[in-house]
Amino acid sequence: MTMRRINTRTLCAVGVSLAALAAAAPALAQTATDQTAPTTTEDTPSAAAQEDGATEVGEIVVTGFRSSLQQALNIKRREAGAVDAILAEDMADFPDQNLAEAIQRLPGVTIDRVNGQGTTISVRGLGSDFTRTRINGLEAQAASGGNRNRSFDFSMFASELFNSIKVRKTQSAEIEEGSLGATVDLQTGRPLDFGGNGLNSALSVQSSYNDLSEKAVPRLAGLLSWTNEDRTFGALVSIAYSERSPILGSFNTTRWQSGSVNPPIPAGKTLADYPNYPYGLGQNFAGCIPCTTTAERDAVLSAYYPRIPRYTLGNTQEDRLGMTGSLQWRPSERTEAVLDVLWSRFNSELESPNIEAWSFSRANVNSVVVRDYEIDPDKNILSYGVFDNMLVRAENGFTRNESNFYQASLNVRHDFSDRLHGNLKIGANRSEARTPLNVAYAFEASGVNGYSFDFREDDRKPTINYGFDVTSGQRFTLVNATRSTSGGNFDNQVGAGSLAYDWSDSLTFKLGGEYRTYGFETFGLTRAKTNPTGADRLTGVDSIGRVVDISGGVDAGAGSDLQFIVPDISKIADFLSFYDDPLVANQSEREVDETDKGVFFQTDFNTTVGGMVLRGNAGVRYAQTEVVAKGWRAATAGTPPVTTYEYLTTKNDYDDVLPSFNLALEPREDLVVRLGAAKVMSRPTLGDLTPGGSVAPTTRTVSFGNPLLDPFRATNYDFSVEWYFQNEGLLAGAVFYKDIDSFITSETVPIPYNQLGLPNELLQGAALPTDIFQVTRRLNGAGGSLKGIEIQYQQPFTFLPGFWSNFGFTGNVTWVDSEVSYGTAGTNRLTGQSKNTANATLYYEDGPFQARVSVAHRSQYLLSYPGANGNSEEGVNDTTNIDASMSYEFTPNLTFSLEGINLTDEYTDRYVDVTDRVSDYRHTGREIAVGLRWKY
């Protein structure tokens, strides 16, 4: 299959628009002569404009989507550093249903999608672990499901709870350290945000339909705000509830592996240390009927084959409930105190039936017979094969995830005099990620003849046949049952304060500091029963199975077996006696306690040089980090061998001096030239800091942490030019460079499991102690570099005649490249980094009617380097998502809306190796939402 490339027509169209814009520069510049750039944070829209949801510039008044775009430009223009923003169009009316999908419209921002919705973000090529997120000024960690790192999961929150998003791409001394990429500020609604006094309210009701699951689900949001008559005090509460029911239809292989993969033998080891070397299909191989020579047999063994080829259909049910509250007191212009609280709950359930050829993932069986085959020489894969004496598994699993986020924060501002100003911030948040129930069952049929797969026609949608009637349970036996529970807690407490002294009208000195404590802990309990006996064993499993038909959710090769029997989740628990056995600790507990202290000094200036406005800041921050990491380690010794466990505690500390500056020069009133530089740091991910490790017996991988890891450190440089050529118009370009001084890398080596000193119980029957595992360790490594270019264009087409003057465009293109060292694995670009990203929105506004269509493109990016099982890499191919929306305002208080999400039902195409072998090819369907919105 040929990799998909970026849509050159779209880029060419943007390029033509930019060229035409540049040619029209003299005429456009004349329209900007009455526009003065705001230079202080007090330059905000008037109260009346805010009350009407409007922005007034000169004699032009715009509302709705155009208003939010203009206000975002005002924010971008007056900042000293590089900042992009998105604002709600009205009360509880964010432009997108998902926060992450809204942020991706900004230049340099890309998102990762899980179950068809945006979850985490990457900024300028740096992944989610390198981006800090603050809610109402407080650093936050939002985790859902199995997240155990520093990344922020935006799917935890309904977008209606927030008023604005700001993405700060350059660092200043007053912004807390911890980001190599960007700092994202999320702001919930506050009562004095809305004009007038008395009550303000909004209510929206939507129904969303997924064309793959064929289900309609609700989405509700409401806001109530009150202020007293003189607008010195106000209270606000908002609530949002939504559901999703996407279907996850996919073909996946888990990975590709070769029967004769000969991994390098570590220094100091010999072949005698690896009795099963080589491993893979070579261990399973018992014969090749068409092979007449040793060369033919070796060709079959050296070709890669899919480890677990299968079609799957995940049935997902999600519900999200969030609430915010705010008390705002502004007794005078000198004093303001705001208490914000936020709670959000996100639950999801997933049932995932599938059927697969299990022999390819097993070792030491020596049973598989190749009856027929064909090799694709370009990808070095078995593109077609017919096999005898196979093991076939029919599996079903059910997972429930429950996540909660709580935050309370107090922000106080007071002007002690006309020159001395103070700020105080205290608060805490907690994120709880739970998997209270995770169960999996497997039926197995052995001695299957005639199993086949065929990738020749379409390698993303192969034909798979199992060689027998897979809708009957007569050949199946219940062979495996597991249940487990796990979870993680993230706790964050912050106290911060600062003072600012206006030395003159053009010079301000700032001094402040923070004290933060950060806690992270995980836990897990499990119970497994492999090859059950007695009451728990059953052959001919029709009584505890059910037949599923996944043909409606997957696009499979013609003739594939898409109806099959799987364990019935609702019946099987009543049958298995092992459900009476208690869950036991699985030594997955680990903790990280982190204390971060920081102080800063910064100078802000706003002056005139040679008739040009020059503003900005310069300062330095000192940061100290103390880490205490805890985790389990297993040790085996003695004759007979006895495994003991110890809970290790390791401490580490480091400090950083981080200077920074940002300059904004205005050669003309419509032109801003920015220059910024800063030393930055980002702390290691939480999972990497544990002194213990994790074992994945199914994939035969082991991962160990390292509590002595140093942080990522870099020096960032940023240069940009912004031309505000007319009202609501912007043409901007930016170049950036990150000199990464230190980078955490991995070392992966093959080692037999029984030489790792880990207990055999962790294998759960899915692997043998003599199997070779890929063991990954995290190490302090060399650095690298990242460079990129951003181009941003925004303009309403008011210069066109009649109907066409109601259109407008906003879009951006970003190119990023990087080179970092991955230790012994070599040098490659950063994981999670796409070289090319592009976003474009074409909108239309005419009185009560609004419509827009948005396109988001992301080029191929790496997930891991190198890949497992001898593959050079793992990654995701290009994606292009198209969304659209329209609304009609029947009255100033009542609006009808229609939205389409993922209109082309874009597939996520995950691959392994540079030859583009398919790993997972998945789609989730289109979603159409219709709704009404009322405000008062």
Short mmCIF file of N, CA, C and O in Angstrom, two decimals, residues 455-529:
data_model
loop_
_atom_site.label_atom_id
_atom_site.label_comp_id
_atom_site.label_asym_id
_atom_site.label_seq_id
_atom_site.Cartn_x
_atom_site.Cartn_y
_atom_site.Cartn_z
N PHE A 455 -2.98 -10.85 1.98
CA PHE A 455 -2.78 -9.40 1.97
C PHE A 455 -2.54 -8.87 0.55
O PHE A 455 -2.24 -7.70 0.38
N ARG A 456 -2.64 -9.71 -0.46
CA ARG A 456 -2.19 -9.30 -1.80
C ARG A 456 -3.11 -8.28 -2.45
O ARG A 456 -2.64 -7.38 -3.15
N GLU A 457 -4.41 -8.39 -2.22
CA GLU A 457 -5.35 -7.48 -2.86
C GLU A 457 -5.36 -6.11 -2.18
O GLU A 457 -5.35 -5.07 -2.83
N ASP A 458 -5.38 -6.11 -0.86
CA ASP A 458 -5.40 -4.87 -0.07
C ASP A 458 -4.76 -5.17 1.27
O ASP A 458 -5.34 -5.90 2.08
N ASP A 459 -3.56 -4.61 1.50
CA ASP A 459 -2.85 -4.99 2.72
C ASP A 459 -3.42 -4.34 3.97
O ASP A 459 -3.00 -4.65 5.08
N ARG A 460 -4.39 -3.41 3.84
CA ARG A 460 -5.10 -2.86 5.01
C ARG A 460 -6.40 -3.61 5.27
O ARG A 460 -6.97 -3.49 6.35
N LYS A 461 -6.88 -4.35 4.31
CA LYS A 461 -8.13 -5.10 4.45
C LYS A 461 -7.94 -6.49 3.86
O LYS A 461 -8.51 -6.82 2.82
N PRO A 462 -7.14 -7.32 4.51
CA PRO A 462 -6.86 -8.65 3.97
C PRO A 462 -8.06 -9.58 4.12
O PRO A 462 -9.01 -9.30 4.85
N THR A 463 -7.97 -10.70 3.43
CA THR A 463 -8.96 -11.77 3.59
C THR A 463 -8.43 -12.79 4.57
O THR A 463 -7.29 -13.25 4.45
N ILE A 464 -9.25 -13.14 5.58
CA ILE A 464 -8.85 -14.11 6.60
C ILE A 464 -9.91 -15.19 6.71
O ILE A 464 -11.09 -14.89 6.90
N ASN A 465 -9.48 -16.46 6.58
CA ASN A 465 -10.37 -17.61 6.76
C ASN A 465 -9.73 -18.55 7.77
O ASN A 465 -8.51 -18.76 7.77
N TYR A 466 -10.56 -19.13 8.62
CA TYR A 466 -10.04 -19.92 9.74
C TYR A 466 -10.05 -21.43 9.48
O TYR A 466 -9.53 -22.20 10.29
N GLY A 467 -10.65 -21.89 8.39
CA GLY A 467 -10.55 -23.30 8.03
C GLY A 467 -11.59 -24.20 8.66
O GLY A 467 -11.55 -25.42 8.44
N PHE A 468 -12.51 -23.67 9.47
CA PHE A 468 -13.57 -24.47 10.07
C PHE A 468 -14.71 -23.54 10.46
O PHE A 468 -14.61 -22.32 10.32
N ASP A 469 -15.80 -24.10 10.95
CA ASP A 469 -16.98 -23.31 11.32
C ASP A 469 -16.72 -22.60 12.64
O ASP A 469 -16.81 -23.21 13.72
N VAL A 470 -16.41 -21.31 12.57
CA VAL A 470 -16.07 -20.57 13.78
C VAL A 470 -17.31 -20.02 14.48
O VAL A 470 -17.20 -19.35 15.51
N THR A 471 -18.51 -20.31 13.95
CA THR A 471 -19.73 -19.90 14.66
C THR A 471 -20.18 -20.98 15.65
O THR A 471 -21.11 -20.75 16.43
N SER A 472 -19.53 -22.13 15.60
CA SER A 472 -19.88 -23.23 16.51
C SER A 472 -18.83 -23.35 17.60
O SER A 472 -17.63 -23.20 17.35
N GLY A 473 -19.28 -23.67 18.81
CA GLY A 473 -18.35 -23.83 19.91
C GLY A 473 -17.85 -25.23 20.11
O GLY A 473 -17.11 -25.50 21.07
N GLN A 474 -18.21 -26.15 19.21
CA GLN A 474 -17.90 -27.56 19.44
C GLN A 474 -16.40 -27.85 19.43
O GLN A 474 -15.94 -28.75 20.13
N ARG A 475 -15.62 -27.10 18.66
CA ARG A 475 -14.18 -27.37 18.61
C ARG A 475 -13.42 -26.53 19.62
O ARG A 475 -12.21 -26.67 19.76
N PHE A 476 -14.11 -25.64 20.33
CA PHE A 476 -13.43 -24.72 21.24
C PHE A 476 -13.44 -25.25 22.67
O PHE A 476 -14.37 -25.94 23.10
N THR A 477 -12.41 -24.85 23.41
CA THR A 477 -12.30 -25.13 24.83
C THR A 477 -11.96 -23.83 25.56
O THR A 477 -11.16 -23.04 25.07
N LEU A 478 -12.57 -23.61 26.70
CA LEU A 478 -12.22 -22.46 27.52
C LEU A 478 -10.81 -22.66 28.09
O LEU A 478 -10.56 -23.62 28.81
N VAL A 479 -9.89 -21.75 27.74
CA VAL A 479 -8.49 -21.95 28.13
C VAL A 479 -7.94 -20.81 28.99
O VAL A 479 -6.87 -20.97 29.58
N ASN A 480 -8.62 -19.71 29.06
CA ASN A 480 -8.02 -18.59 29.80
C ASN A 480 -9.11 -17.66 30.32
O ASN A 480 -10.10 -17.39 29.64
N ALA A 481 -8.91 -17.19 31.55
CA ALA A 481 -9.81 -16.20 32.15
C ALA A 481 -9.01 -15.33 33.09
O ALA A 481 -8.24 -15.83 33.92
N THR A 482 -9.13 -14.03 32.95
CA THR A 482 -8.44 -13.10 33.85
C THR A 482 -9.40 -11.99 34.25
O THR A 482 -10.31 -11.62 33.51
N ARG A 483 -9.18 -11.46 35.43
CA ARG A 483 -9.88 -10.26 35.86
C ARG A 483 -8.91 -9.45 36.71
O ARG A 483 -8.04 -10.00 37.40
N SER A 484 -9.04 -8.16 36.63
CA SER A 484 -8.10 -7.29 37.34
C SER A 484 -8.75 -5.95 37.60
O SER A 484 -9.78 -5.59 37.03
N THR A 485 -8.11 -5.21 38.47
CA THR A 485 -8.48 -3.83 38.75
C THR A 485 -7.20 -3.04 38.95
O THR A 485 -6.20 -3.57 39.43
N SER A 486 -7.22 -1.79 38.56
CA SER A 486 -6.02 -0.96 38.68
C SER A 486 -6.43 0.50 38.75
O SER A 486 -7.58 0.85 38.51
N GLY A 487 -5.47 1.32 39.06
CA GLY A 487 -5.78 2.75 39.14
C GLY A 487 -4.56 3.59 39.41
O GLY A 487 -3.46 3.08 39.68
N GLY A 488 -4.75 4.89 39.31
CA GLY A 488 -3.69 5.84 39.59
C GLY A 488 -4.27 7.12 40.14
O GLY A 488 -5.40 7.52 39.81
N ASN A 489 -3.50 7.78 41.02
CA ASN A 489 -3.91 9.05 41.61
C ASN A 489 -2.83 10.10 41.32
O ASN A 489 -1.63 9.81 41.41
N PHE A 490 -3.27 11.30 40.98
CA PHE A 490 -2.37 12.42 40.74
C PHE A 490 -2.82 13.57 41.66
O PHE A 490 -3.97 14.01 41.56
N ASP A 491 -1.94 14.04 42.52
CA ASP A 491 -2.26 15.13 43.44
C ASP A 491 -1.29 16.29 43.23
O ASP A 491 -0.07 16.08 43.14
N ASN A 492 -1.85 17.49 43.21
CA ASN A 492 -1.04 18.67 42.95
C ASN A 492 -1.51 19.79 43.87
O ASN A 492 -2.70 20.10 43.92
N GLN A 493 -0.57 20.38 44.63
CA GLN A 493 -0.86 21.53 45.49
C GLN A 493 0.10 22.66 45.11
O GLN A 493 1.30 22.43 44.92
N VAL A 494 -0.45 23.87 45.02
CA VAL A 494 0.34 25.01 44.55
C VAL A 494 0.09 26.20 45.45
O VAL A 494 -1.04 26.50 45.83
N GLY A 495 1.18 26.88 45.78
CA GLY A 495 1.12 28.19 46.42
C GLY A 495 2.08 29.10 45.70
O GLY A 495 3.26 28.76 45.51
N ALA A 496 1.61 30.26 45.24
CA ALA A 496 2.46 31.16 44.45
C ALA A 496 2.08 32.60 44.73
O ALA A 496 0.92 32.91 45.04
N GLY A 497 3.06 33.48 44.63
CA GLY A 497 2.80 34.90 44.83
C GLY A 497 3.82 35.73 44.07
O GLY A 497 4.92 35.27 43.76
N SER A 498 3.43 36.95 43.74
CA SER A 498 4.35 37.84 43.02
C SER A 498 4.01 39.29 43.33
O SER A 498 2.87 39.62 43.70
N LEU A 499 5.00 40.13 43.16
CA LEU A 499 4.85 41.57 43.29
C LEU A 499 5.36 42.23 42.02
O LEU A 499 6.35 41.77 41.42
N ALA A 500 4.69 43.29 41.60
CA ALA A 500 5.09 44.06 40.43
C ALA A 500 5.17 45.53 40.81
O ALA A 500 4.23 46.07 41.41
N TYR A 501 6.28 46.16 40.46
CA TYR A 501 6.46 47.58 40.78
C TYR A 501 6.69 48.36 39.49
O TYR A 501 7.62 48.06 38.72
N ASP A 502 5.81 49.34 39.24
CA ASP A 502 5.95 50.19 38.06
C ASP A 502 6.96 51.29 38.35
O ASP A 502 6.64 52.32 38.96
N TRP A 503 8.18 51.05 37.93
CA TRP A 503 9.23 52.05 38.13
C TRP A 503 8.92 53.33 37.38
O TRP A 503 9.19 54.43 37.85
N SER A 504 8.32 53.18 36.23
CA SER A 504 7.87 54.30 35.42
C SER A 504 6.74 53.80 34.53
O SER A 504 6.35 52.64 34.59
N ASP A 505 6.23 54.67 33.68
CA ASP A 505 5.18 54.27 32.77
C ASP A 505 5.66 53.22 31.77
O ASP A 505 4.83 52.51 31.18
N SER A 506 6.93 53.10 31.59
CA SER A 506 7.46 52.19 30.57
C SER A 506 8.28 51.04 31.15
O SER A 506 8.78 50.21 30.40
N LEU A 507 8.43 50.98 32.49
CA LEU A 507 9.29 49.96 33.07
C LEU A 507 8.67 49.39 34.34
O LEU A 507 8.29 50.13 35.25
N THR A 508 8.54 48.04 34.39
CA THR A 508 7.98 47.35 35.55
C THR A 508 8.90 46.22 35.97
O THR A 508 9.40 45.47 35.13
N PHE A 509 9.11 46.12 37.27
CA PHE A 509 9.91 45.03 37.83
C PHE A 509 8.97 44.04 38.53
O PHE A 509 8.06 44.43 39.26
N LYS A 510 9.23 42.76 38.32
CA LYS A 510 8.40 41.71 38.91
C LYS A 510 9.29 40.73 39.67
O LYS A 510 10.38 40.37 39.22
N LEU A 511 8.78 40.28 40.82
CA LEU A 511 9.49 39.32 41.65
C LEU A 511 8.46 38.36 42.24
O LEU A 511 7.41 38.78 42.72
N GLY A 512 8.74 37.06 42.19
CA GLY A 512 7.78 36.11 42.74
C GLY A 512 8.35 34.72 42.84
O GLY A 512 9.52 34.46 42.54
N GLY A 513 7.51 33.81 43.29
CA GLY A 513 7.94 32.43 43.44
C GLY A 513 6.78 31.49 43.64
O GLY A 513 5.63 31.92 43.86
N GLU A 514 7.06 30.19 43.55
CA GLU A 514 6.04 29.15 43.72
C GLU A 514 6.60 28.01 44.54
O GLU A 514 7.81 27.77 44.60
N TYR A 515 5.68 27.29 45.15
CA TYR A 515 6.01 26.06 45.86
C TYR A 515 4.94 25.05 45.47
O TYR A 515 3.75 25.26 45.71
N ARG A 516 5.37 23.95 44.84
CA ARG A 516 4.42 22.96 44.36
C ARG A 516 4.82 21.57 44.87
O ARG A 516 6.01 21.22 44.88
N THR A 517 3.84 20.81 45.28
CA THR A 517 4.06 19.40 45.59
C THR A 517 3.22 18.57 44.64
O THR A 517 2.06 18.92 44.35
N TYR A 518 3.81 17.51 44.17
CA TYR A 518 3.16 16.69 43.15
C TYR A 518 3.30 15.23 43.53
O TYR A 518 4.41 14.75 43.78
N GLY A 519 2.18 14.55 43.65
CA GLY A 519 2.21 13.15 44.02
C GLY A 519 1.55 12.27 42.98
O GLY A 519 0.54 12.65 42.37
N PHE A 520 2.13 11.10 42.77
CA PHE A 520 1.62 10.16 41.79
C PHE A 520 1.75 8.76 42.35
O PHE A 520 2.80 8.39 42.90
N GLU A 521 0.69 7.97 42.26
CA GLU A 521 0.74 6.61 42.75
C GLU A 521 -0.15 5.72 41.89
O GLU A 521 -1.16 6.17 41.35
N THR A 522 0.26 4.46 41.74
CA THR A 522 -0.55 3.49 41.01
C THR A 522 -0.69 2.23 41.85
O THR A 522 0.09 1.98 42.77
N PHE A 523 -1.69 1.45 41.52
CA PHE A 523 -1.92 0.19 42.23
C PHE A 523 -2.63 -0.76 41.28
O PHE A 523 -3.21 -0.36 40.27
N GLY A 524 -2.58 -2.06 41.60
CA GLY A 524 -3.23 -3.04 40.76
C GLY A 524 -3.43 -4.36 41.46
O GLY A 524 -2.60 -4.79 42.27
N LEU A 525 -4.54 -5.02 41.18
CA LEU A 525 -4.86 -6.35 41.68
C LEU A 525 -5.29 -7.20 40.49
O LEU A 525 -5.91 -6.71 39.54
N THR A 526 -4.96 -8.49 40.53
CA THR A 526 -5.29 -9.33 39.40
C THR A 526 -5.55 -10.76 39.84
O THR A 526 -5.17 -11.16 40.95
N ARG A 527 -6.19 -11.51 38.93
CA ARG A 527 -6.40 -12.93 39.14
C ARG A 527 -6.49 -13.57 37.76
O ARG A 527 -7.23 -13.10 36.90
N ALA A 528 -5.72 -14.63 37.53
CA ALA A 528 -5.72 -15.28 36.23
C ALA A 528 -5.91 -16.78 36.42
O ALA A 528 -5.45 -17.36 37.40
N LYS A 529 -6.59 -17.40 35.46
CA LYS A 529 -6.74 -18.84 35.46
C LYS A 529 -6.46 -19.32 34.04
O LYS A 529 -7.24 -19.08 33.12
#
